[in-house]
PDB file of C-alpha atoms and ligand atoms in Angstrom:
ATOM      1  CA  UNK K1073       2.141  33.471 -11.771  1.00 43.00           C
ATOM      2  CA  UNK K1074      -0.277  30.613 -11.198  1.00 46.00           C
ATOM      3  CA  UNK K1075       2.542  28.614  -9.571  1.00 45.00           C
ATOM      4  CA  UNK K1076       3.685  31.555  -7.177  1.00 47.00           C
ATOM      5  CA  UNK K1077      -0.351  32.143  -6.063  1.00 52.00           C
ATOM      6  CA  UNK K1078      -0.554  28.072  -4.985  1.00 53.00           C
ATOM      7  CA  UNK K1079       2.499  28.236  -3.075  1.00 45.00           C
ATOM      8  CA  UNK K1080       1.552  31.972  -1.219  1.00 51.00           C
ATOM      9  CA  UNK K1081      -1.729  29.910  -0.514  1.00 55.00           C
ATOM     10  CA  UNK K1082      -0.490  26.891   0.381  1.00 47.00           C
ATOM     11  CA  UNK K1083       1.901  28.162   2.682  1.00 49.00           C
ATOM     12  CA  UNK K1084      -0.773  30.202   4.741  1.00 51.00           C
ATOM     13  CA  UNK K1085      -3.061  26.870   4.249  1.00 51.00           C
ATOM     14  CA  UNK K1086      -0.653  24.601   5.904  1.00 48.00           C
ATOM     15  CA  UNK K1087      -1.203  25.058   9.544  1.00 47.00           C
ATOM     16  CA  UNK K1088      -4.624  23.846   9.270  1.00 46.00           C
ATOM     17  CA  UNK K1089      -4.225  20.973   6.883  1.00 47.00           C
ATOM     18  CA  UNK K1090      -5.496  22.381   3.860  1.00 47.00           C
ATOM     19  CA  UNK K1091      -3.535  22.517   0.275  1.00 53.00           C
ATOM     20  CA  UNK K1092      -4.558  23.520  -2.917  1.00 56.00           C
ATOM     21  CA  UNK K1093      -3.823  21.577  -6.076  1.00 56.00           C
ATOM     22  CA  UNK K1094      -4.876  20.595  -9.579  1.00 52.00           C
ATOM     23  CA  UNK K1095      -7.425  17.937  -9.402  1.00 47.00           C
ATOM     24  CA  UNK K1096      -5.733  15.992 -12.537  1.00 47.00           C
ATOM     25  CA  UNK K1097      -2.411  15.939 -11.069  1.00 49.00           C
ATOM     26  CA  UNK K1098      -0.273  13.704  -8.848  1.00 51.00           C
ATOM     27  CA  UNK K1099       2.632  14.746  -6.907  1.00 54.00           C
ATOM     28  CA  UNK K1100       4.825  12.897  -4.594  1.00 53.00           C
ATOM     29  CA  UNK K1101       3.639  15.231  -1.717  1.00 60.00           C
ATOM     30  CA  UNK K1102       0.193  14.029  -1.587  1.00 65.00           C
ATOM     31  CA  UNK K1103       0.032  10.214  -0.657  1.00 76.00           C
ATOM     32  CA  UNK K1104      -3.651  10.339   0.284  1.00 76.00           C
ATOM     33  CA  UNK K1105      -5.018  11.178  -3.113  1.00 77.00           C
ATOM     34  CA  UNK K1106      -2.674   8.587  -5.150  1.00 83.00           C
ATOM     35  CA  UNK K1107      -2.893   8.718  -9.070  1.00 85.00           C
ATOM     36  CA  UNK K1108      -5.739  10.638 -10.628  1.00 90.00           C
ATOM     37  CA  UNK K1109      -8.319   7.557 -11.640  1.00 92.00           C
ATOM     38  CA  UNK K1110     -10.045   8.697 -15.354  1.00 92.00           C
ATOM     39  CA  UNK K1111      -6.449   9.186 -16.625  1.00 93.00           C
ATOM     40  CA  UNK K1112      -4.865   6.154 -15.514  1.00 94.00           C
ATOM     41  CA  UNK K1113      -8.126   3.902 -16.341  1.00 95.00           C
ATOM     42  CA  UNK K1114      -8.022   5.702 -19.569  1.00 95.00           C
ATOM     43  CA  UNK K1115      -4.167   5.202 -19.842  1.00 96.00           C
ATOM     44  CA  UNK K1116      -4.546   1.783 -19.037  1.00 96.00           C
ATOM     45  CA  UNK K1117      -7.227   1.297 -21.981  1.00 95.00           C
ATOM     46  CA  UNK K1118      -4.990   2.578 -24.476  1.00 96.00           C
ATOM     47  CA  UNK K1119      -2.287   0.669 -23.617  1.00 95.00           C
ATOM     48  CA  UNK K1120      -4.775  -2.503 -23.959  1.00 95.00           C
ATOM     49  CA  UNK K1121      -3.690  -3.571 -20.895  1.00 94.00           C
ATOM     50  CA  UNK K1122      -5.479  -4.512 -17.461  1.00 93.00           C
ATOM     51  CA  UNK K1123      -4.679  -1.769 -14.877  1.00 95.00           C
ATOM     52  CA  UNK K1124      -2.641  -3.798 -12.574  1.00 94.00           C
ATOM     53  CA  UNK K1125      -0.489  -4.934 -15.537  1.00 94.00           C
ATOM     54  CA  UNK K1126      -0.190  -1.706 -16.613  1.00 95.00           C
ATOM     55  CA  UNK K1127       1.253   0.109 -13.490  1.00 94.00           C
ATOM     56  CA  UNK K1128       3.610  -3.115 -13.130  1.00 95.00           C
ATOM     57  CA  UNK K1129       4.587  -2.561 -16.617  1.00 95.00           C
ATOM     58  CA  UNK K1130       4.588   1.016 -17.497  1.00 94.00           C
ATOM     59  CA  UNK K1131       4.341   2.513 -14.120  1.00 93.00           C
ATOM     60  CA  UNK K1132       6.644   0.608 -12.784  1.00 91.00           C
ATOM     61  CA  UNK K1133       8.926  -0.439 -15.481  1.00 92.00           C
ATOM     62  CA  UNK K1134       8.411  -4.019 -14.111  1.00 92.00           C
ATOM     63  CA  UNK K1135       6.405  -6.886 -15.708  1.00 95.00           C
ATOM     64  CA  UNK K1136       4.790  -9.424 -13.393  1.00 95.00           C
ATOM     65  CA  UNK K1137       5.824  -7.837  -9.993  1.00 96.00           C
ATOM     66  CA  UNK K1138       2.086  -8.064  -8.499  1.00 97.00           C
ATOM     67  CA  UNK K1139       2.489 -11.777  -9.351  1.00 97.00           C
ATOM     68  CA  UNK K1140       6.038 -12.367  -7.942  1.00 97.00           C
ATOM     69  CA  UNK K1141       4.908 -10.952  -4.603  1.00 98.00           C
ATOM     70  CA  UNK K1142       2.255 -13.020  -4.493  1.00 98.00           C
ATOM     71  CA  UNK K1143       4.638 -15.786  -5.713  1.00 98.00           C
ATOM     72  CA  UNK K1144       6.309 -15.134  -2.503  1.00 98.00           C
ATOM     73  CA  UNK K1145       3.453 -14.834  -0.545  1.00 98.00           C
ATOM     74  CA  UNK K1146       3.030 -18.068  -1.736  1.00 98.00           C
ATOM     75  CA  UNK K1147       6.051 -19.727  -0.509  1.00 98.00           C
ATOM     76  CA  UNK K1148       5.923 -19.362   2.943  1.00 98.00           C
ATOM     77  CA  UNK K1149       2.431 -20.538   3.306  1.00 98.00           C
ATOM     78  CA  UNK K1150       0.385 -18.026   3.397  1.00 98.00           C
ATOM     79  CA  UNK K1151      -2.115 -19.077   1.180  1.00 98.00           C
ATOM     80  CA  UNK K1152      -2.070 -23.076   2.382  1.00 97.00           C
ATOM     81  CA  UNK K1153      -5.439 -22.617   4.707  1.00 96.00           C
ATOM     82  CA  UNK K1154      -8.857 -21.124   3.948  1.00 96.00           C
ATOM     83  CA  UNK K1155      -8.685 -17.322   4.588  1.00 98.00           C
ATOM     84  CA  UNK K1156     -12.478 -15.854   6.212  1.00 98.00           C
ATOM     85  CA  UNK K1157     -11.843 -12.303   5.811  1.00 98.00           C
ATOM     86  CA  UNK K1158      -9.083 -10.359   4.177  1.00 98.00           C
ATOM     87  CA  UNK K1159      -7.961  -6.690   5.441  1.00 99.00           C
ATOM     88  CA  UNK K1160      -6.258  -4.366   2.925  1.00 98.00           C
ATOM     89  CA  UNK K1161      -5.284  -1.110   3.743  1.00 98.00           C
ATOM     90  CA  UNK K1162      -4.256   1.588   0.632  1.00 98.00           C
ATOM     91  CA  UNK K1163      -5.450  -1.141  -2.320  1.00 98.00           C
ATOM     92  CA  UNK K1164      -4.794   1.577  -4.824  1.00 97.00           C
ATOM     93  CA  UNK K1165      -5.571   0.060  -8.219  1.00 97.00           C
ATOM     94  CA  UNK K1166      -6.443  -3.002  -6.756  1.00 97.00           C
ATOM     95  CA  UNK K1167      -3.315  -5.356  -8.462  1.00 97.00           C
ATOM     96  CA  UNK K1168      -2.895  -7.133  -5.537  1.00 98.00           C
ATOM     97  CA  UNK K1169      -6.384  -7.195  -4.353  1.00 98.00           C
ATOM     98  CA  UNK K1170      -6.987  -8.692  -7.539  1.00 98.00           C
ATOM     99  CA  UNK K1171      -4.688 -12.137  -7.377  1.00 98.00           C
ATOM    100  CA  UNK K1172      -5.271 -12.062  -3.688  1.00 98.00           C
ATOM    101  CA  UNK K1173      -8.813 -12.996  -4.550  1.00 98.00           C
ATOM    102  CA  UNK K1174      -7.699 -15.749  -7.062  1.00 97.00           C
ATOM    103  CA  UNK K1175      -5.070 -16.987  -4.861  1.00 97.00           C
ATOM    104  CA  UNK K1176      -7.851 -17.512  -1.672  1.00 97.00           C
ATOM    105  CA  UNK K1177     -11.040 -16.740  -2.233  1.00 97.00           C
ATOM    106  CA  UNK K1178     -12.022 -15.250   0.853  1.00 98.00           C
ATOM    107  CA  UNK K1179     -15.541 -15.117   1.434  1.00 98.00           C
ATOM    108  CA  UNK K1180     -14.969 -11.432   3.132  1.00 98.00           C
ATOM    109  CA  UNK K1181     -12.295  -8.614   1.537  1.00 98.00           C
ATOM    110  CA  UNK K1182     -12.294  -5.226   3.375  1.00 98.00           C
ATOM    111  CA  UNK K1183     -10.582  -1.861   2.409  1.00 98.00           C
ATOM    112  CA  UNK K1184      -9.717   0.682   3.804  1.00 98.00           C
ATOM    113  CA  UNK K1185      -8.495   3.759   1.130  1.00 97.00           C
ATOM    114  CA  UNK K1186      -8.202   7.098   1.465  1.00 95.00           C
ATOM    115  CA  UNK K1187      -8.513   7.733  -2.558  1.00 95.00           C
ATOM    116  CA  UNK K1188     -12.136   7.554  -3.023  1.00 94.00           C
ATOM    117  CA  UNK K1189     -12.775   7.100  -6.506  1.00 95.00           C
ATOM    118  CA  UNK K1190     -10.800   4.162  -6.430  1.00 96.00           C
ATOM    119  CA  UNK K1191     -12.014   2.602  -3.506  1.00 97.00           C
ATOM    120  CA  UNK K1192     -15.150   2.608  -5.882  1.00 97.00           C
ATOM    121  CA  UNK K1193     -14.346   1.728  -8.526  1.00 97.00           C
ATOM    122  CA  UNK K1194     -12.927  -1.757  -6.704  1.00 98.00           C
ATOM    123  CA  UNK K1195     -16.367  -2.484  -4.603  1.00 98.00           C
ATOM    124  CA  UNK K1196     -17.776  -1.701  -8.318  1.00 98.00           C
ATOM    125  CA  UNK K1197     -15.940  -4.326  -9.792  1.00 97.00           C
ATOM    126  CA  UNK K1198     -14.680  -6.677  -6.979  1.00 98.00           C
ATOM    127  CA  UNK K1199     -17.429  -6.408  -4.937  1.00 97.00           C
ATOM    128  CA  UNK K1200     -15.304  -5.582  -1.656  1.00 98.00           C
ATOM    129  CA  UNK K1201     -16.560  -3.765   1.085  1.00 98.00           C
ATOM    130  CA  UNK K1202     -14.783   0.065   1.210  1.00 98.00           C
ATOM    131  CA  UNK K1203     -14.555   0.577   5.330  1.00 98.00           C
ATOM    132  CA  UNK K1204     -14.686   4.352   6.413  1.00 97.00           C
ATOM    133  CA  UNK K1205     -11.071   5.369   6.171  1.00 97.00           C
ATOM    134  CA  UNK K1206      -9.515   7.845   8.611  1.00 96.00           C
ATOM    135  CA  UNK K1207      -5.862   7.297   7.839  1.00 96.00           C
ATOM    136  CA  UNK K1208      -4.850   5.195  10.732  1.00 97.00           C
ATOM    137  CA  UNK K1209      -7.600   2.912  11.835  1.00 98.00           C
ATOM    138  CA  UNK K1210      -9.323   0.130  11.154  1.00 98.00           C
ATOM    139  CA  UNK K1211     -12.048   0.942  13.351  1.00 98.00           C
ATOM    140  CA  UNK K1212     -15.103  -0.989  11.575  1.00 98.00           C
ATOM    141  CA  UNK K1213     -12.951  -4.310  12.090  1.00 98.00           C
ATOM    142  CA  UNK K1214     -13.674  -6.553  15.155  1.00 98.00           C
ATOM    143  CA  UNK K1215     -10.919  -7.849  16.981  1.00 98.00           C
ATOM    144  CA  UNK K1216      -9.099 -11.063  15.801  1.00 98.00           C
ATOM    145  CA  UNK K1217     -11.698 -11.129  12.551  1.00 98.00           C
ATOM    146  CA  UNK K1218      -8.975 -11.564  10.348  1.00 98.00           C
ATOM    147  CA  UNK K1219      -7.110 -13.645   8.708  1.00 98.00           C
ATOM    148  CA  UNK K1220      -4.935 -11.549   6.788  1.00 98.00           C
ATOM    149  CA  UNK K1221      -4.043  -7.420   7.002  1.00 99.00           C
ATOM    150  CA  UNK K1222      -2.191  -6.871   4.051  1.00 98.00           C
ATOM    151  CA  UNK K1223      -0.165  -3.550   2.766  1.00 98.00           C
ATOM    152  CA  UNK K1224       1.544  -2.971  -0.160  1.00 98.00           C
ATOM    153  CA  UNK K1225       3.304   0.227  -1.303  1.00 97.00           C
ATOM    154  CA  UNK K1226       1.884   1.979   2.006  1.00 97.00           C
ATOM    155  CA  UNK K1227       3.768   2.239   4.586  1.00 98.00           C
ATOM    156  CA  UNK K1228       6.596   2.584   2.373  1.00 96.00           C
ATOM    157  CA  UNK K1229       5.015   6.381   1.381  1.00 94.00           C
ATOM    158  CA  UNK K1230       2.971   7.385   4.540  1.00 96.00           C
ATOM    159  CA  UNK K1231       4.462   9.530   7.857  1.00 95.00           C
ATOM    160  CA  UNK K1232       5.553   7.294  10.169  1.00 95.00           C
ATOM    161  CA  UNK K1233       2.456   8.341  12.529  1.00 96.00           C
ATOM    162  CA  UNK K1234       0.086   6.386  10.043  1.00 97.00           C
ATOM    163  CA  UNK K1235       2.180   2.885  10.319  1.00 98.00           C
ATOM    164  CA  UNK K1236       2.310   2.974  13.773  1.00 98.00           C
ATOM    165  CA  UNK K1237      -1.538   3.512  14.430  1.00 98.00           C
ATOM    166  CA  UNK K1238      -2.147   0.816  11.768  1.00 98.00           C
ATOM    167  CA  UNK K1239       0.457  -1.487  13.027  1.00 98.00           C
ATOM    168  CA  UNK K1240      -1.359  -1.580  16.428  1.00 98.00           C
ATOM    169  CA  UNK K1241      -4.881  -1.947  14.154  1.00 98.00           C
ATOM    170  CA  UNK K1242      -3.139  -4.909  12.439  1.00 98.00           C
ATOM    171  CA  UNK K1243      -2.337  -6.797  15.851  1.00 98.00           C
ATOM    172  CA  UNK K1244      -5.775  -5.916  17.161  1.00 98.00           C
ATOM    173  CA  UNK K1245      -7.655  -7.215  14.333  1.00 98.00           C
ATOM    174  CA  UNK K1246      -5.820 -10.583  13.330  1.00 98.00           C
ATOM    175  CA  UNK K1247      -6.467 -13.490  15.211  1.00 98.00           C
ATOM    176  CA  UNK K1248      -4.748 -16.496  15.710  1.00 98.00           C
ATOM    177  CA  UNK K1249      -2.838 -18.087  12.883  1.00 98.00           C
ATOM    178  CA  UNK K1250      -3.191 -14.960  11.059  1.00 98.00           C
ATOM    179  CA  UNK K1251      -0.817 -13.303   8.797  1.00 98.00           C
ATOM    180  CA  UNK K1252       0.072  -9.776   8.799  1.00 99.00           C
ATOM    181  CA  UNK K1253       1.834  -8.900   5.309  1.00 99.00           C
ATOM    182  CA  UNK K1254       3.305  -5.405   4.371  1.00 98.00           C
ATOM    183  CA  UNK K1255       6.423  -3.471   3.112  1.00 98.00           C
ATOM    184  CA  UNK K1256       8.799  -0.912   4.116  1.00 98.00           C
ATOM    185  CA  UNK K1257      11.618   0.537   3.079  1.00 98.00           C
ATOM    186  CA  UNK K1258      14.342  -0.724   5.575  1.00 98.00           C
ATOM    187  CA  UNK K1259      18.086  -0.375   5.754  1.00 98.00           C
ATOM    188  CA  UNK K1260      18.200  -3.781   3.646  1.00 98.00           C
ATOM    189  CA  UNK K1261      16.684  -1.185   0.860  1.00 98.00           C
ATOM    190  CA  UNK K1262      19.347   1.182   1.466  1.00 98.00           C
ATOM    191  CA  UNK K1263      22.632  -0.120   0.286  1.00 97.00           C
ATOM    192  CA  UNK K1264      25.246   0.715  -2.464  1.00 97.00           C
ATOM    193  CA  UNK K1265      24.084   3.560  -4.757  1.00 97.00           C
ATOM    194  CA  UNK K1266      20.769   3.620  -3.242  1.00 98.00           C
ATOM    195  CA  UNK K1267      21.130   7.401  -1.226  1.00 98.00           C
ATOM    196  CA  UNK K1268      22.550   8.499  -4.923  1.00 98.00           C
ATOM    197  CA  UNK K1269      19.822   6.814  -7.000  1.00 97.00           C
ATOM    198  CA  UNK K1270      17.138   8.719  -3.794  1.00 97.00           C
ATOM    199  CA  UNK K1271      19.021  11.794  -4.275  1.00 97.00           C
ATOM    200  CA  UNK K1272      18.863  12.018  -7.925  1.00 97.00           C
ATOM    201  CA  UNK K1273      15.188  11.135  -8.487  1.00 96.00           C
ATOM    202  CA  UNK K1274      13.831  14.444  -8.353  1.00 94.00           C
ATOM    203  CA  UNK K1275      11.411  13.554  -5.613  1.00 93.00           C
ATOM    204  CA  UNK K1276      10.996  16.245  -2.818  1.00 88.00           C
ATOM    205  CA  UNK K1277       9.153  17.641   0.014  1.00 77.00           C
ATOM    206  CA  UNK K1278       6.742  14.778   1.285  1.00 88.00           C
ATOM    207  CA  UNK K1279       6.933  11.503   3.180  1.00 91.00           C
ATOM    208  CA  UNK K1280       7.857   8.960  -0.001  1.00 93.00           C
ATOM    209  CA  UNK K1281       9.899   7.350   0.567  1.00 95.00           C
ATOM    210  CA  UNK K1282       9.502   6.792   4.244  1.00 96.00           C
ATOM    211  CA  UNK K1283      12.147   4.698   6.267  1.00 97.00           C
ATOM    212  CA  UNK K1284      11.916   2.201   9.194  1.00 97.00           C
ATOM    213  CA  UNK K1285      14.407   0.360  10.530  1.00 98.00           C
ATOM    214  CA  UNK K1286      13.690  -3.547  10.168  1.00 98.00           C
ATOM    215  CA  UNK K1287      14.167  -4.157  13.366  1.00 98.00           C
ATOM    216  CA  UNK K1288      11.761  -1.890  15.024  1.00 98.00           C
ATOM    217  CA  UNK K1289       9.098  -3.707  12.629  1.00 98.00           C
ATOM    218  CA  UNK K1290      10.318  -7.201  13.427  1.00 98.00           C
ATOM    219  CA  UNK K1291      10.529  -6.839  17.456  1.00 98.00           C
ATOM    220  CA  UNK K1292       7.173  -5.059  17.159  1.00 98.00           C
ATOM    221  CA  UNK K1293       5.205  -8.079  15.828  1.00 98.00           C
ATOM    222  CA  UNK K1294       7.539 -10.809  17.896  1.00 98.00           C
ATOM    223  CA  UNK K1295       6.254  -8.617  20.555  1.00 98.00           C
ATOM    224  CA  UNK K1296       2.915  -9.154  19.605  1.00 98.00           C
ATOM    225  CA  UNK K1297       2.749 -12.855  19.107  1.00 98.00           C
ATOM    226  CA  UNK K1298       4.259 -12.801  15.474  1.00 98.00           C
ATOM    227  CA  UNK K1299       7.100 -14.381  13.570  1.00 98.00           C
ATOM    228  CA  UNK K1300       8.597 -13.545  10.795  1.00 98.00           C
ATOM    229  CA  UNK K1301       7.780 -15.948   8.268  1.00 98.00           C
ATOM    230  CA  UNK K1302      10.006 -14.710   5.059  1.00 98.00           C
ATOM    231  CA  UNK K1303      11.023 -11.439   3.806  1.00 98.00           C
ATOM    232  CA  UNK K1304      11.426 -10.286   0.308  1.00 98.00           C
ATOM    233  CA  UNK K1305      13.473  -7.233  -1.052  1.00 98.00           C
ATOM    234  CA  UNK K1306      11.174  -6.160  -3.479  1.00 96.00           C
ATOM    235  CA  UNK K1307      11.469  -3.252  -6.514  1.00 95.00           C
ATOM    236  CA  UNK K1308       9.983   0.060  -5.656  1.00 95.00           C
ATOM    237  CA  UNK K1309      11.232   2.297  -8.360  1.00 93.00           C
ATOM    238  CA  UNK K1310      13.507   4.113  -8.337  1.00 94.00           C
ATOM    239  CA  UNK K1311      15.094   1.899  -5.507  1.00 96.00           C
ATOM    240  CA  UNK K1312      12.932  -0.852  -3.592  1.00 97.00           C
ATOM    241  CA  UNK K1313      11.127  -1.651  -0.504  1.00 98.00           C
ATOM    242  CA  UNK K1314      11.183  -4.690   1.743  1.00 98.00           C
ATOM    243  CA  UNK K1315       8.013  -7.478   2.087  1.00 98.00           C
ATOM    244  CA  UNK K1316       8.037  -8.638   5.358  1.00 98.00           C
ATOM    245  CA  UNK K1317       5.540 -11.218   5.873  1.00 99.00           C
ATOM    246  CA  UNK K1318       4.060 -12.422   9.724  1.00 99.00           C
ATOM    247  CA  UNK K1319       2.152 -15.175  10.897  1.00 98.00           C
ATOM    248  CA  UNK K1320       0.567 -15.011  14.419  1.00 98.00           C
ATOM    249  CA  UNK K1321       0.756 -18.016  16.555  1.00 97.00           C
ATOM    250  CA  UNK K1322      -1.966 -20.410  15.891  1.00 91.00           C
TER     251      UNK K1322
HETATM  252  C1  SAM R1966       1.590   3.958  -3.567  1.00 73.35           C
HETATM  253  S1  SAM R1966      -0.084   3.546  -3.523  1.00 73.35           S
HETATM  254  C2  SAM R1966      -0.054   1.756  -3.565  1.00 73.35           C
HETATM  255  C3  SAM R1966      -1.334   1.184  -4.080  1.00 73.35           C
HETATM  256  C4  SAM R1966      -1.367  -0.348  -4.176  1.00 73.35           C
HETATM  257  N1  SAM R1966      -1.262  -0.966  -2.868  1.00 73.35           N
HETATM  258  C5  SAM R1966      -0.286  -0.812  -5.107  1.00 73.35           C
HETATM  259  O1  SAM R1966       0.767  -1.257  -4.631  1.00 73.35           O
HETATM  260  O2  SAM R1966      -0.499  -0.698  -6.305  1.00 73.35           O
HETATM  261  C6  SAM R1966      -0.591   3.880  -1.853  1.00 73.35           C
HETATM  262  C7  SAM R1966      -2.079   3.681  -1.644  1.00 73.35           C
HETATM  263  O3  SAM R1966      -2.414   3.906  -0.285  1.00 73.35           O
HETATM  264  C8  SAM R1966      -3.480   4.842  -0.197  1.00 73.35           C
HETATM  265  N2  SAM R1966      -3.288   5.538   1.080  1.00 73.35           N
HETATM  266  C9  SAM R1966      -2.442   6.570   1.348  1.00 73.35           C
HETATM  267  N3  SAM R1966      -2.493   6.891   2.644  1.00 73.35           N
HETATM  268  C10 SAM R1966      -3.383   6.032   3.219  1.00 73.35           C
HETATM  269  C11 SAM R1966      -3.854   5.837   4.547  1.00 73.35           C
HETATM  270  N4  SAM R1966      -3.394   6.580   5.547  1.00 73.35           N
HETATM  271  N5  SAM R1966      -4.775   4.860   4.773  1.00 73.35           N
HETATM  272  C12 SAM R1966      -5.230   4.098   3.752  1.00 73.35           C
HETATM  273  N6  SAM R1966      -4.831   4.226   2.474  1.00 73.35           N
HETATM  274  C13 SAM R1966      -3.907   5.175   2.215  1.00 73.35           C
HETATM  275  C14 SAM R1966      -3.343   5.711  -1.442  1.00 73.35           C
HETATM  276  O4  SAM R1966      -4.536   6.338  -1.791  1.00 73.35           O
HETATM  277  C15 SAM R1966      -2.926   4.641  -2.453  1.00 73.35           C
HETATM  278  O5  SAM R1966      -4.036   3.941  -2.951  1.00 73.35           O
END
């Protein structure tokens, strides 16, 4: 009965932008809002476990994969120089945010993230500074201010309409020797039983996962002054997602 009233409203919501749903739950339709905070903290506490260990580990079904992406991050050089000021759109938990901070130390760390409770709870504890977040901008960032813009689990989950606005933010806002560090889920992501594994997940009806081809991200940045500096097939479960990572001419 309940279920039959949400969708009769939802469906006369929907042309203006509007949906109605349970304030405690998280479904795969509504990237915005990402996983309801007080649970997971609480989840997280139970478990005894820090909360970007714990969505590695239990979320995710896989230990130290915050770390290994950094690991790779790592390798090609991205943290070898001083980083100023940080950009990180959709921090989430804040798992990478975290070991971004250890691994460079940057004197500035913006977010931008649409969930508000987490965004702060992470200027709470990390002492960040949340930027007004409409979705696709980064529109309290001056031009070539940063030295890094990174994404992680965004753009693989988002319409396509919010990459490409940010992807023009990105190359507006990072200046010269700057690294622009994200992941999507490209045709790389895509092979042997990955449709049936897709298929079979039980996920419908919103924009996870969301596909772009690796070359329309690659010839975007060259385009823009970037190379591609390493990329990383990376696990996403139930499939995976690919880290591309870009450094601006310096
Ligand atoms: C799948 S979660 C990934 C969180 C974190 N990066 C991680 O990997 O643990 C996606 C995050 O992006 C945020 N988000 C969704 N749409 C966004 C948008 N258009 N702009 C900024 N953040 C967004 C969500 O609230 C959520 O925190």
């Amino acid at each position: 009965m309940l279920s039959a009233l949400k969708s009769a409203l939802n469906q006369s919501l929907a042309p203006i932008g509007i949906a109605v749903t349970r304030v405690d739950s998280h479904g795969w339709n509504d990237v915005a809002n990402f996983i309801p905070f007080e649970q997971t903290m609480k989840k997280a506490r139970t478990a005894r476990m820090s909360i970007g260990d714990y969505v590695d580990t239990v979320m995710n079904g896989a230990p130290g994969m915050t770390q290994n992406t950094i690991n790779n991050m790592a390798s090609v050089g991205v943290f070898s120089k001083p980083m100023g000021t940080v950009v990180e759109i959709g921090p989430g938990t804040g798992r990478y945010l975290e070991k971004t901070l250890k691994a460079a130390r940057p004197p500035r760390y913006e977010i931008y993230e649409t969930a508000a409770p987490w965004s702060a709870y992470l200027v709470k504890e990390y002492n960040v500074i949340s930027q007004p977040t409409n979705g696709y901008a980064l529109t309290d960032t001056p031009d070539s201010s940063a030295d890094m813009v990174q994404a992680h689990k965004v753009f693989s989950g988002v319409p396509f309409m919010a990459t490409c606005c940010y992807w023009h933010e990105m190359s507006r806002v990072i200046g010269a020797g700057g690294w622009a560090v994200f992941d999507v889920v490209t045709e790389r992501c895509l092979t042997g039983d990955a449709l049936r594994i897709w298929a079979e997940s039980g996920i419908r009806n919103g924009s996870y996962p969301s596909l772009v081809p690796r070359e329309v991200a690659v010839s975007f940045f060259s385009g823009k002054g970037f190379t591609l500096a390493g990329s990383f097939i990376v696990p996403m479960p139930p499939g995976a997602t690919e880290l591309l990572v870009f450094k601006r001419a310096g």
